Short mmCIF file of C-alpha atoms in Angstrom, two decimals:
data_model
loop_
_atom_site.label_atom_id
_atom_site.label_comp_id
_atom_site.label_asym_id
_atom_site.label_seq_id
_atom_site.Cartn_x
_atom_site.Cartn_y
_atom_site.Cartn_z
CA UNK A 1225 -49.85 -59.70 59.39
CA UNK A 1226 -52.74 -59.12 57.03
CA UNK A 1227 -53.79 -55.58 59.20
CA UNK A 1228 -49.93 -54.69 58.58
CA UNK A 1229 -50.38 -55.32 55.09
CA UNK A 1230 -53.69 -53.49 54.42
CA UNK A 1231 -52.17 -50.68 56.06
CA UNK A 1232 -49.02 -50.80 54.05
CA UNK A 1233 -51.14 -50.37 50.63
CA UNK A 1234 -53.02 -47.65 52.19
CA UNK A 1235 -49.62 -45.69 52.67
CA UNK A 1236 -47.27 -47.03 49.55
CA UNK A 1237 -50.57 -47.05 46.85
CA UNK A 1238 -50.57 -43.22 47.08
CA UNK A 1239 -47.10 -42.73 47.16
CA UNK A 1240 -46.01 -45.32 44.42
CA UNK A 1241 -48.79 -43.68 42.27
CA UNK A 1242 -47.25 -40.03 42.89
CA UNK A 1243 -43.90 -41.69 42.33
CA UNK A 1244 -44.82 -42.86 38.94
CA UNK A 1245 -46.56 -39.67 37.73
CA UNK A 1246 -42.76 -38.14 38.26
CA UNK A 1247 -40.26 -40.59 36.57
CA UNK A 1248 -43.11 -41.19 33.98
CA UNK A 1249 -41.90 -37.58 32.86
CA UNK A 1250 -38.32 -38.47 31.84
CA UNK A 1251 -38.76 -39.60 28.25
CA UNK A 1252 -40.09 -35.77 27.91
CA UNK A 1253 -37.10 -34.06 29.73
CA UNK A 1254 -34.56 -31.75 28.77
CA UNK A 1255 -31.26 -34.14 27.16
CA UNK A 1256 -27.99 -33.11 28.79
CA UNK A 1257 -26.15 -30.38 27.75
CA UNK A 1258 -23.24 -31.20 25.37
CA UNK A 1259 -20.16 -28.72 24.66
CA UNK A 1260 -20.44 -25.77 22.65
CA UNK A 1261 -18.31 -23.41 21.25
CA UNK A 1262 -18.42 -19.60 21.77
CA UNK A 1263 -19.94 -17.14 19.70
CA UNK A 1264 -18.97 -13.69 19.32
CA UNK A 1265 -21.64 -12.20 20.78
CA UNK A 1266 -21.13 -14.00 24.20
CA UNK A 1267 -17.92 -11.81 24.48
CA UNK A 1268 -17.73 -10.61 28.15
CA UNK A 1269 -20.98 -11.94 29.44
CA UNK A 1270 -20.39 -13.42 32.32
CA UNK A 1271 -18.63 -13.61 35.70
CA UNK A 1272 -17.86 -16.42 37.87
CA UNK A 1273 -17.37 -17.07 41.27
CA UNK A 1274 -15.82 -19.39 43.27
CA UNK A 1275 -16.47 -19.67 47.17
CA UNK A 1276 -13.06 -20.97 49.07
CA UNK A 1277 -12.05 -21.84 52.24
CA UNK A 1278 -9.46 -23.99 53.22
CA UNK A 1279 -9.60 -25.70 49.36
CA UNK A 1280 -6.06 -26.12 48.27
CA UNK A 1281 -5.92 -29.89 48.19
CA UNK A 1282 -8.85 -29.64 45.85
CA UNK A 1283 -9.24 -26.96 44.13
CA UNK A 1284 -6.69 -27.10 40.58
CA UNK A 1285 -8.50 -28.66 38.80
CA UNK A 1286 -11.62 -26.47 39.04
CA UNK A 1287 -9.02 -23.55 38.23
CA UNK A 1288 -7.51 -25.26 35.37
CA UNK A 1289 -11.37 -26.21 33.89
CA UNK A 1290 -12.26 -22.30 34.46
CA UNK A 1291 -9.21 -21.28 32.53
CA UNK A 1292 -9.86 -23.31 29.87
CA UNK A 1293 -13.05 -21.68 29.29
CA UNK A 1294 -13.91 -19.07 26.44
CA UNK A 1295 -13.79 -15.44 26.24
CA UNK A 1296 -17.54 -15.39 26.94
CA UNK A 1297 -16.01 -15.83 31.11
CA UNK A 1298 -15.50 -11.55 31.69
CA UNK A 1299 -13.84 -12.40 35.56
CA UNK A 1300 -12.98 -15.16 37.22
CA UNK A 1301 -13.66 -14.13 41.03
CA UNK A 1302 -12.01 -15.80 43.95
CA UNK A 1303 -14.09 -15.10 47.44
CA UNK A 1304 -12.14 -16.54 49.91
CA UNK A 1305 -12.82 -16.85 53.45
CA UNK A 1306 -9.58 -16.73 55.26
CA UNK A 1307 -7.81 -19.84 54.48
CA UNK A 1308 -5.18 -21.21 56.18
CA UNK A 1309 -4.20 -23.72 53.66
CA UNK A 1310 -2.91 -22.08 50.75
CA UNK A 1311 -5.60 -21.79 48.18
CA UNK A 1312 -4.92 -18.23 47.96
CA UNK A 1313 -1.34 -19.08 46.38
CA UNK A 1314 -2.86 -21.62 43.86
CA UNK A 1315 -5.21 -18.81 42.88
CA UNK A 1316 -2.51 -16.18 42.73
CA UNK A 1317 -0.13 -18.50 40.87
CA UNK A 1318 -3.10 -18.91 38.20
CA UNK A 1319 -2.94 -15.09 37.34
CA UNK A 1320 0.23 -15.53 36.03
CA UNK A 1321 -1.04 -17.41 33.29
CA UNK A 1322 -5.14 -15.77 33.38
CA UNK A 1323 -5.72 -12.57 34.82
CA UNK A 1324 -9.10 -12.81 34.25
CA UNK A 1325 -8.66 -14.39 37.80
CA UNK A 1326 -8.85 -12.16 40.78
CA UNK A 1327 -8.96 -13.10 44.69
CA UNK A 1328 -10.68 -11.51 46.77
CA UNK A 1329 -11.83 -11.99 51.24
CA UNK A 1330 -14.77 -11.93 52.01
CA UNK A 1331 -15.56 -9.36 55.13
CA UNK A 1332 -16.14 -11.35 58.61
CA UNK A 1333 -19.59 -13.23 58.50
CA UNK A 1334 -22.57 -11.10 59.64
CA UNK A 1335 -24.90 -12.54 62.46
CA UNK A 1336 -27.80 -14.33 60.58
CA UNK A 1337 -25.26 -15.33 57.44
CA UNK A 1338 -24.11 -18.99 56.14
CA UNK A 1339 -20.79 -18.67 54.95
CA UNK A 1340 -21.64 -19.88 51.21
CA UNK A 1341 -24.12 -17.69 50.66
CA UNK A 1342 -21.96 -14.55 51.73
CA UNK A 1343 -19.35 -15.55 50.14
CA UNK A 1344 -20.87 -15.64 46.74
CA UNK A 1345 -23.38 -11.97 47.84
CA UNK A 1346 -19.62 -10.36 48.07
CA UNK A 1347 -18.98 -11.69 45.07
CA UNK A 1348 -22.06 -10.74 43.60
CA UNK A 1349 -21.44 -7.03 44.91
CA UNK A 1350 -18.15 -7.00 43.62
CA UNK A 1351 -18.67 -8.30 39.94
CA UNK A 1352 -18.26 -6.27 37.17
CA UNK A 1353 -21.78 -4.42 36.20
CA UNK A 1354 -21.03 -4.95 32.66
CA UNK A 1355 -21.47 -8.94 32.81
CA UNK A 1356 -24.83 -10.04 31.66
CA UNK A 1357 -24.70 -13.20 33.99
CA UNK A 1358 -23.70 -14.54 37.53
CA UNK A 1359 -22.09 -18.21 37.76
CA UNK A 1360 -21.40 -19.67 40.79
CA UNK A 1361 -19.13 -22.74 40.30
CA UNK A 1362 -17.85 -24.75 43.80
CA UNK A 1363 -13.87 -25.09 44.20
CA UNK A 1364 -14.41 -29.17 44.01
CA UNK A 1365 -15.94 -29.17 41.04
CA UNK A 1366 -14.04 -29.69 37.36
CA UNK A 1367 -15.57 -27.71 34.54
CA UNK A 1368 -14.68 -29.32 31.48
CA UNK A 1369 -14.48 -26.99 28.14
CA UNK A 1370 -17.35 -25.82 26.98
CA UNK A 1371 -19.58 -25.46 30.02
CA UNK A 1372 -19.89 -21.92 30.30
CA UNK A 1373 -20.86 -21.53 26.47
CA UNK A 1374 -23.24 -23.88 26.08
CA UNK A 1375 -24.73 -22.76 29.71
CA UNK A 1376 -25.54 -19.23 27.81
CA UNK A 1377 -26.96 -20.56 24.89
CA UNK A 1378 -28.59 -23.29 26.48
CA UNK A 1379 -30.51 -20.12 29.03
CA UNK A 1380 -30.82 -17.56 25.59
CA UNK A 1381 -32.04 -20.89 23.49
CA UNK A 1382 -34.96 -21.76 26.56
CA UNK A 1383 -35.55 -18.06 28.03
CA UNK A 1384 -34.25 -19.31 31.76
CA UNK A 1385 -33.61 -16.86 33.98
CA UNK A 1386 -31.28 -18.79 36.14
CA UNK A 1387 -29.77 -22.34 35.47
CA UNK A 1388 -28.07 -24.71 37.46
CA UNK A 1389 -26.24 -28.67 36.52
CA UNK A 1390 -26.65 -31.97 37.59
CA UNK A 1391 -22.77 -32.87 37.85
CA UNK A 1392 -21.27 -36.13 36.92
CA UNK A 1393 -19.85 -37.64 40.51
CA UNK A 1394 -16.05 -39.01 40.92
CA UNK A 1395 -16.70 -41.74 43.34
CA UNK A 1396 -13.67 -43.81 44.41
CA UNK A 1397 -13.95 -46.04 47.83
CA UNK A 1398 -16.35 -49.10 48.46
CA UNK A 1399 -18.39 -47.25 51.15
CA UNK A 1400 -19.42 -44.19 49.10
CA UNK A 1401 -19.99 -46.03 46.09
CA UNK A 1402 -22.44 -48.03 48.49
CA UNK A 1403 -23.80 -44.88 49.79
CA UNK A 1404 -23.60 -42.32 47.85
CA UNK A 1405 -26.11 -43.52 44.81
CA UNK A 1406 -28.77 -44.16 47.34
CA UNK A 1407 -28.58 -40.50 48.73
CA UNK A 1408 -29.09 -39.69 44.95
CA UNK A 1409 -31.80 -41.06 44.70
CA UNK A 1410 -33.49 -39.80 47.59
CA UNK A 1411 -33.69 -36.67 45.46
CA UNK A 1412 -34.95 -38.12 42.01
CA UNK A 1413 -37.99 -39.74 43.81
CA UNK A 1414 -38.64 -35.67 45.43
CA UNK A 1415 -38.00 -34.16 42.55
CA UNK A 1416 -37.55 -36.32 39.38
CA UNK A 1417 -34.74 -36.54 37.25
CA UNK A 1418 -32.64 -33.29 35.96
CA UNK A 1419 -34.29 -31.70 32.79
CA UNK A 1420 -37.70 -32.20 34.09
CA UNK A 1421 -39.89 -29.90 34.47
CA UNK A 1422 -40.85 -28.86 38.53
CA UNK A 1423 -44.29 -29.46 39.36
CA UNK A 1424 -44.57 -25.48 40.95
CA UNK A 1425 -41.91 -23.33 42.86
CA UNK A 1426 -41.93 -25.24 46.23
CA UNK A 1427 -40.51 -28.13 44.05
CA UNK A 1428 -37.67 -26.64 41.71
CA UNK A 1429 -34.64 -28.15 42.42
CA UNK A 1430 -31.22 -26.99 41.83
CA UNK A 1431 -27.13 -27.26 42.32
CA UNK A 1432 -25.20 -24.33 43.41
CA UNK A 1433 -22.05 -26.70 42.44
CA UNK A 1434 -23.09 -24.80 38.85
CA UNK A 1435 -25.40 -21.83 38.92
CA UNK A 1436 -25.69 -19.79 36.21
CA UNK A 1437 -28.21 -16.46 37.28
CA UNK A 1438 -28.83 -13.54 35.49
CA UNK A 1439 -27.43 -10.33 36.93
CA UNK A 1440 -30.87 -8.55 36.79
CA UNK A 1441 -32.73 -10.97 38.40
CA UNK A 1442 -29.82 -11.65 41.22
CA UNK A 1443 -30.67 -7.33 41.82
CA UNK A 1444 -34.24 -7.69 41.65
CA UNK A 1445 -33.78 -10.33 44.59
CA UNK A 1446 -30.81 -8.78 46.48
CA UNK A 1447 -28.12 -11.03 45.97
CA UNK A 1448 -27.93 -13.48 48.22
CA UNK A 1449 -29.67 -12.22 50.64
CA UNK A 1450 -32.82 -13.87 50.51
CA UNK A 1451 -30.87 -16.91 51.25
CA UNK A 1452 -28.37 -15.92 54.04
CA UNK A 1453 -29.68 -18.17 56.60
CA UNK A 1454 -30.09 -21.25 54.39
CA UNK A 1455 -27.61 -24.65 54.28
CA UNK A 1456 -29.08 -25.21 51.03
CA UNK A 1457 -29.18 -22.12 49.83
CA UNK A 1458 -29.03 -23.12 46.34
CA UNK A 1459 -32.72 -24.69 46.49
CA UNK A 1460 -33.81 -22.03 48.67
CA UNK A 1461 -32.70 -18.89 46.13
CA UNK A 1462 -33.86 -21.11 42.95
CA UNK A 1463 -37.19 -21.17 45.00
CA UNK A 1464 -37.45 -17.52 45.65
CA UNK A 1465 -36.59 -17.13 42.12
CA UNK A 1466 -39.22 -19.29 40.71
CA UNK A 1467 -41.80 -17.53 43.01
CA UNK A 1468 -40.84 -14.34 41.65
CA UNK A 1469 -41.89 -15.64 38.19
CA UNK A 1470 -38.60 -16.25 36.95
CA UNK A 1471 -38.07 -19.43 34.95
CA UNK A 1472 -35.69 -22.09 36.35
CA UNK A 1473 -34.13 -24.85 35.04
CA UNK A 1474 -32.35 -27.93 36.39
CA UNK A 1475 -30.40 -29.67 33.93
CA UNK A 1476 -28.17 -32.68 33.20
CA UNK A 1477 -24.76 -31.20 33.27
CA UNK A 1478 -22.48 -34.55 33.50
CA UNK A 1479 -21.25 -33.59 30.16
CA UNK A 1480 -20.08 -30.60 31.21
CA UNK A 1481 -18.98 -31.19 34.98
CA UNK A 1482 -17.49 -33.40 37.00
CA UNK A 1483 -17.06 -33.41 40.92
CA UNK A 1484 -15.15 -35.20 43.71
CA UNK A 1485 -17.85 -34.26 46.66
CA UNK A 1486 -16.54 -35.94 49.69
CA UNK A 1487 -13.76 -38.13 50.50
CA UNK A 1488 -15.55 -42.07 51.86
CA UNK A 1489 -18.27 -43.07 52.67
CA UNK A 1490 -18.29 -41.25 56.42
CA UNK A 1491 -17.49 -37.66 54.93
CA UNK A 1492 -20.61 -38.18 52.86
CA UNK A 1493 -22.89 -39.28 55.44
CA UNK A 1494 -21.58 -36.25 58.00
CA UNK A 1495 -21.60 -33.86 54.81
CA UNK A 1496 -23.90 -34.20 52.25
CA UNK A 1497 -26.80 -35.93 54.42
CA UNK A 1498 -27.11 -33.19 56.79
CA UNK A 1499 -28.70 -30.83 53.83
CA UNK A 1500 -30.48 -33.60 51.77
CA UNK A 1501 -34.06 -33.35 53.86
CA UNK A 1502 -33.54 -29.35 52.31
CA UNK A 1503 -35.59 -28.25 55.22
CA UNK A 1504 -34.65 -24.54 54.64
CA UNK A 1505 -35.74 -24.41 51.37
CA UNK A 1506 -39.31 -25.55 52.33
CA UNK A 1507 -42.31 -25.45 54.63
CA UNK A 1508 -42.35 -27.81 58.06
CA UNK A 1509 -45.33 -29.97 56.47
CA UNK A 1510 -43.32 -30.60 52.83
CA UNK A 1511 -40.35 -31.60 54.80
CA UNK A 1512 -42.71 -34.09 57.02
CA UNK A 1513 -44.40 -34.89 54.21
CA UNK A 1514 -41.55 -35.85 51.44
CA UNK A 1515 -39.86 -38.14 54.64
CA UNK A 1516 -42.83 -40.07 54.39
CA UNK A 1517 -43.11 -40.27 50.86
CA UNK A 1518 -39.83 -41.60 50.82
CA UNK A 1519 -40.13 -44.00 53.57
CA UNK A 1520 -42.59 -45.63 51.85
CA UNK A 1521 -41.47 -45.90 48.24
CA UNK A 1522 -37.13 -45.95 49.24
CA UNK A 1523 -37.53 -46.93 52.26
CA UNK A 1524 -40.30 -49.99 53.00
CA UNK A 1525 -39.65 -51.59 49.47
CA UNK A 1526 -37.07 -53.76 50.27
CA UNK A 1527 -37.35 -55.13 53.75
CA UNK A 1528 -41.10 -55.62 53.28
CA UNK A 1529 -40.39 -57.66 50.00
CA UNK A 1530 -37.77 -59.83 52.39
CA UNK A 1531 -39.98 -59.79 54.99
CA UNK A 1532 -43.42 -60.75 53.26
CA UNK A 1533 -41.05 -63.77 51.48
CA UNK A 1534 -40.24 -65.00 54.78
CA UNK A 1535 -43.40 -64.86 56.07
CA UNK A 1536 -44.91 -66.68 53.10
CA UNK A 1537 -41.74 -69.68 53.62
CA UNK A 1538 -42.50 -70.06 56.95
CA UNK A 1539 -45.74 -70.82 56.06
CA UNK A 1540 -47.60 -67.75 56.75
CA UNK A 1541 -51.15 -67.69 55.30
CA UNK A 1542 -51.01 -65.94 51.65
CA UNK A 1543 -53.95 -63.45 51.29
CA UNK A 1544 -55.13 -61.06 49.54
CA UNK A 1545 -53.66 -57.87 50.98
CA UNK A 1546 -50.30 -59.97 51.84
CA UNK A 1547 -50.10 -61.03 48.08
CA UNK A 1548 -50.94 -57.30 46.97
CA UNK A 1549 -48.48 -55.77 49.40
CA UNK A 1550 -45.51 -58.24 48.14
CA UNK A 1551 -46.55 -57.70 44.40
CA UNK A 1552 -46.53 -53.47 44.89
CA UNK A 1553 -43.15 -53.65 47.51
CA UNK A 1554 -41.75 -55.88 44.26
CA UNK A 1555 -42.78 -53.61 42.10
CA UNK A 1556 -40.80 -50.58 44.01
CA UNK A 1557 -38.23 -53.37 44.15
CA UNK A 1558 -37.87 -53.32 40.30
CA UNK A 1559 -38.07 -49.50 39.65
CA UNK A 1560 -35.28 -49.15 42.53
CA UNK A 1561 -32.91 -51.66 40.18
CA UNK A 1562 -33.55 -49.86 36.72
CA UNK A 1563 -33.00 -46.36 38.31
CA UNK A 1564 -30.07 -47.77 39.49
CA UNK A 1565 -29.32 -48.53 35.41
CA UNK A 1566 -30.91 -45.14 34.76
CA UNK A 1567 -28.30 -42.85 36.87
CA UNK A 1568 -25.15 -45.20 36.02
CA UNK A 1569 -24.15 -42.26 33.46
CA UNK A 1570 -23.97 -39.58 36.31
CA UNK A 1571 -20.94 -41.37 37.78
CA UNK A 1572 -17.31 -41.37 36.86
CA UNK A 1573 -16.22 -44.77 37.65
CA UNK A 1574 -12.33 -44.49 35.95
CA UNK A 1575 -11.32 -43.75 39.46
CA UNK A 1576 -12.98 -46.28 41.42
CA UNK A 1577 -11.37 -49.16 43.80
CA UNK A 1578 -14.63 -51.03 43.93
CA UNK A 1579 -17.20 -49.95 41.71
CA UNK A 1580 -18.86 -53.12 42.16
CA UNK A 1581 -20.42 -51.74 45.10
CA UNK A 1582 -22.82 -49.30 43.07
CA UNK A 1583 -25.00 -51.97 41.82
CA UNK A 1584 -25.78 -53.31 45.57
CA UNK A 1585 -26.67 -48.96 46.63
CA UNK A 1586 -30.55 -50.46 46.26
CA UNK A 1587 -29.49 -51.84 49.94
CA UNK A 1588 -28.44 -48.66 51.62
CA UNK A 1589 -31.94 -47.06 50.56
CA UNK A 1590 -33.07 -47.62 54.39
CA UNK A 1591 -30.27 -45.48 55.80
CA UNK A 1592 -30.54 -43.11 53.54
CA UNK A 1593 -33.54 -42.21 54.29
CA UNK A 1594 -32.64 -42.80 57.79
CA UNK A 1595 -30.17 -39.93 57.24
CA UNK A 1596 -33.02 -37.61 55.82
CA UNK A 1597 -34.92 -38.32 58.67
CA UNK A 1598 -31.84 -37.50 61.02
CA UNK A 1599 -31.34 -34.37 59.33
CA UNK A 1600 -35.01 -33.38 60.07
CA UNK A 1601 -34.47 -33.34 62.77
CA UNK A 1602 -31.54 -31.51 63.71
CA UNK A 1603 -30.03 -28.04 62.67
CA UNK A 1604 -26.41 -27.83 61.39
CA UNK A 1605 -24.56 -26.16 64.09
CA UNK A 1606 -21.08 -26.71 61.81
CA UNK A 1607 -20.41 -26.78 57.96
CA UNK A 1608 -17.35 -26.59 56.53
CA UNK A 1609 -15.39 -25.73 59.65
CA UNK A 1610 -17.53 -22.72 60.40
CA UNK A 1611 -19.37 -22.82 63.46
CA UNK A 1612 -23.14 -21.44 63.88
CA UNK A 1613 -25.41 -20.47 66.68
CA UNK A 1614 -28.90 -22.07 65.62
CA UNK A 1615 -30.25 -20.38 63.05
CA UNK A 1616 -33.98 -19.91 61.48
CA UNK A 1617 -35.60 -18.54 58.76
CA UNK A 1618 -39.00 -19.17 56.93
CA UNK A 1619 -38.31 -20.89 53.44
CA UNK A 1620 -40.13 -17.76 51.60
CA UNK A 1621 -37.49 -15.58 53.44
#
């Protein structure tokens, strides 16, 4: 037990230390955007657009929150990908009230092409010339009023090139609520919290749920393009971005945005864990790497501090490295339970059927990291209903 130990504070010292020199940067981050109101000279800056396929059941109030924005929003584009559902007729009955809306279908998907990122290239290629800015905004998302104003300022105010928000979640079922935080958090120990600042390019993060990009800077990098082959190609374009000395932000947006992601607890381990690891927005050794780091700061905490505990009742001999290794898993412990205070605001709980379940997330951190290390492995094949031969593509692509 004591060689187990000694090793376990070779691996988590490191880690915990890198761990701390990230959240110890929150009291300096950006505070979330609030509402603002639109000023004249916003008038016709930007166009949006929305990515759809098959999103009728979810999709009005994401409509309804992008018609209630200002006159800053030139175009409201609709690039849908064949649906079968009917979200074409919710978007069509919308430009009866807004014809700044518009629909438009996206040309069959090219060989070497996710479906979001073409979607939102045709878009792109289609948009008028005349808008300063690009915003992406996902059809399950609700904009609330305000967003797209204080997005511009917010970007003119900091000189960002591109922008994107950390939503406010609408979690209803015991299993996600479970879930779902822990996932979260998977991404705060990578990458710290939203408004802080990204320790180099290979570490921006970013949410193409709301992704605000200025026009010139989409041209200079060709659209989409540089993230066609990507299942997070959010992170990936962000990344390319940042490399290209552009200046990225990720900010707190739940304020601004809300969004119902995934319906239970299995839809968001099938879903949203199969992109988490972000494996296509970085090189094979910082995938490998951040698994590791989270293993043994998300992962180990816990069931070493149970299993150290009953070690020690069973009357295990208490020495020095088994003493340090309980005190630092304890520590992790403790962090775990006030980021679990920390992120409370990012959640919507008016909807919830058990929102008692959040505060116990701290014991799903082992499978989520399981699911990271799942993802690693594997390469989607499906998303969203599309199906795709095996695709790959260096992250700098």
């Amino acid at each position: 037990m004591e060689e187990v130990a000694l090793l376990l504070l070779l691996v988590q010292l490191p880690a915990t230390a890198i761990l701390l020199s990230r959240l110890l940067q929150a009291p300096g981050r950006q505070p979330p955007l609030q509402t603002r109101s639109p000023t004249p000279d916003l008038l016709g800056r930007v166009s949006v657009i929305v990515p759809t396929l098959n999103e009728a059941a979810r999709i009005s109030p994401c409509l309804e929150g992008l018609s209630r924005q200002g006159y800053e929003v030139r175009e409201i584009i609709i690039v849908d990908s064949r649906s079968q559902d009917g979200t074409v007729d919710r978007v069509k009955a919308m430009q009866t009230h807004d014809p700044r809306f518009r629909v438009l279908t996206d040309d069959p998907l090219p060989s070497g092409w996710v479906g979001r990122p073409w979607a939102l290239h045709t878009g792109f290629l289609h948009s008028s010339p005349d808008s300063e800015w690009i915003l992406g905004i996902d059809a399950d998302t609700q904009p609330q009023p305000g967003l797209v104003a204080s997005l511009i300022q917010t970007a003119q105010q900091g000189g960002y090139d591109l922008i994107s928000l950390a939503p406010q979640f609408i979690l209803k079922e015991l299993g996600e609520f479970w879930l779902q935080p822990a996932l979260l958090i998977t991404l705060i120990y990578r990458f710290g919290a939203a408004g802080s600042a990204a320790d180099g390019a290979d570490r921006v993060m970013a949410n193409g749920q709301c992704f605000l990009c200025r026009r010139s800077l989409l041209t200079q990098l060709d659209g989409y393009t540089s993230a066609r082959r990507s299942f997070c190609d959010d992170v990936t374009l962000a990344r390319n971005a940042a490399r290209s000395g552009a200046k990225v932000g990720f900010l707190d947006g739940a304020n601004l945005l809300k969004v119902r992601m995934y319906e239970g607890m299995k839809e968001t381990w099938q879903e949203w864990g199969r992109s988490l690891d972000l494996k296509d927005a970085c090189s094979t050794p910082q995938k490998w790497g951040d698994l590791g780091f989270l293993i043994a700061v998300q992962g180990l905490p816990l069931l070493v501090t149970l299993g150290i505990a009953v070690y020690l009742i069973l009357g295990g001999a208490a020495t020095l490295p088994i003493r340090l290794a309980l005190g630092l898993n304890g520590f992790l412990v403790l962090i775990r339970f006030a980021l679990q205070w920390a992120i409370a605001s990012s959640y919507d709980f008016t909807q919830a059927r058990s929102a008692w379940t959040f505060w116990l997330a701290l014991f799903a951190d082992p499978l989520a990291v399981y699911r990271i290390f799942l993802s690693s492995l594997r390469t989607p094949t499906q998303w969203r209903g599309r199906q795709y031969q095996p695709l790959s593509a260096s992250p700098s692509e």
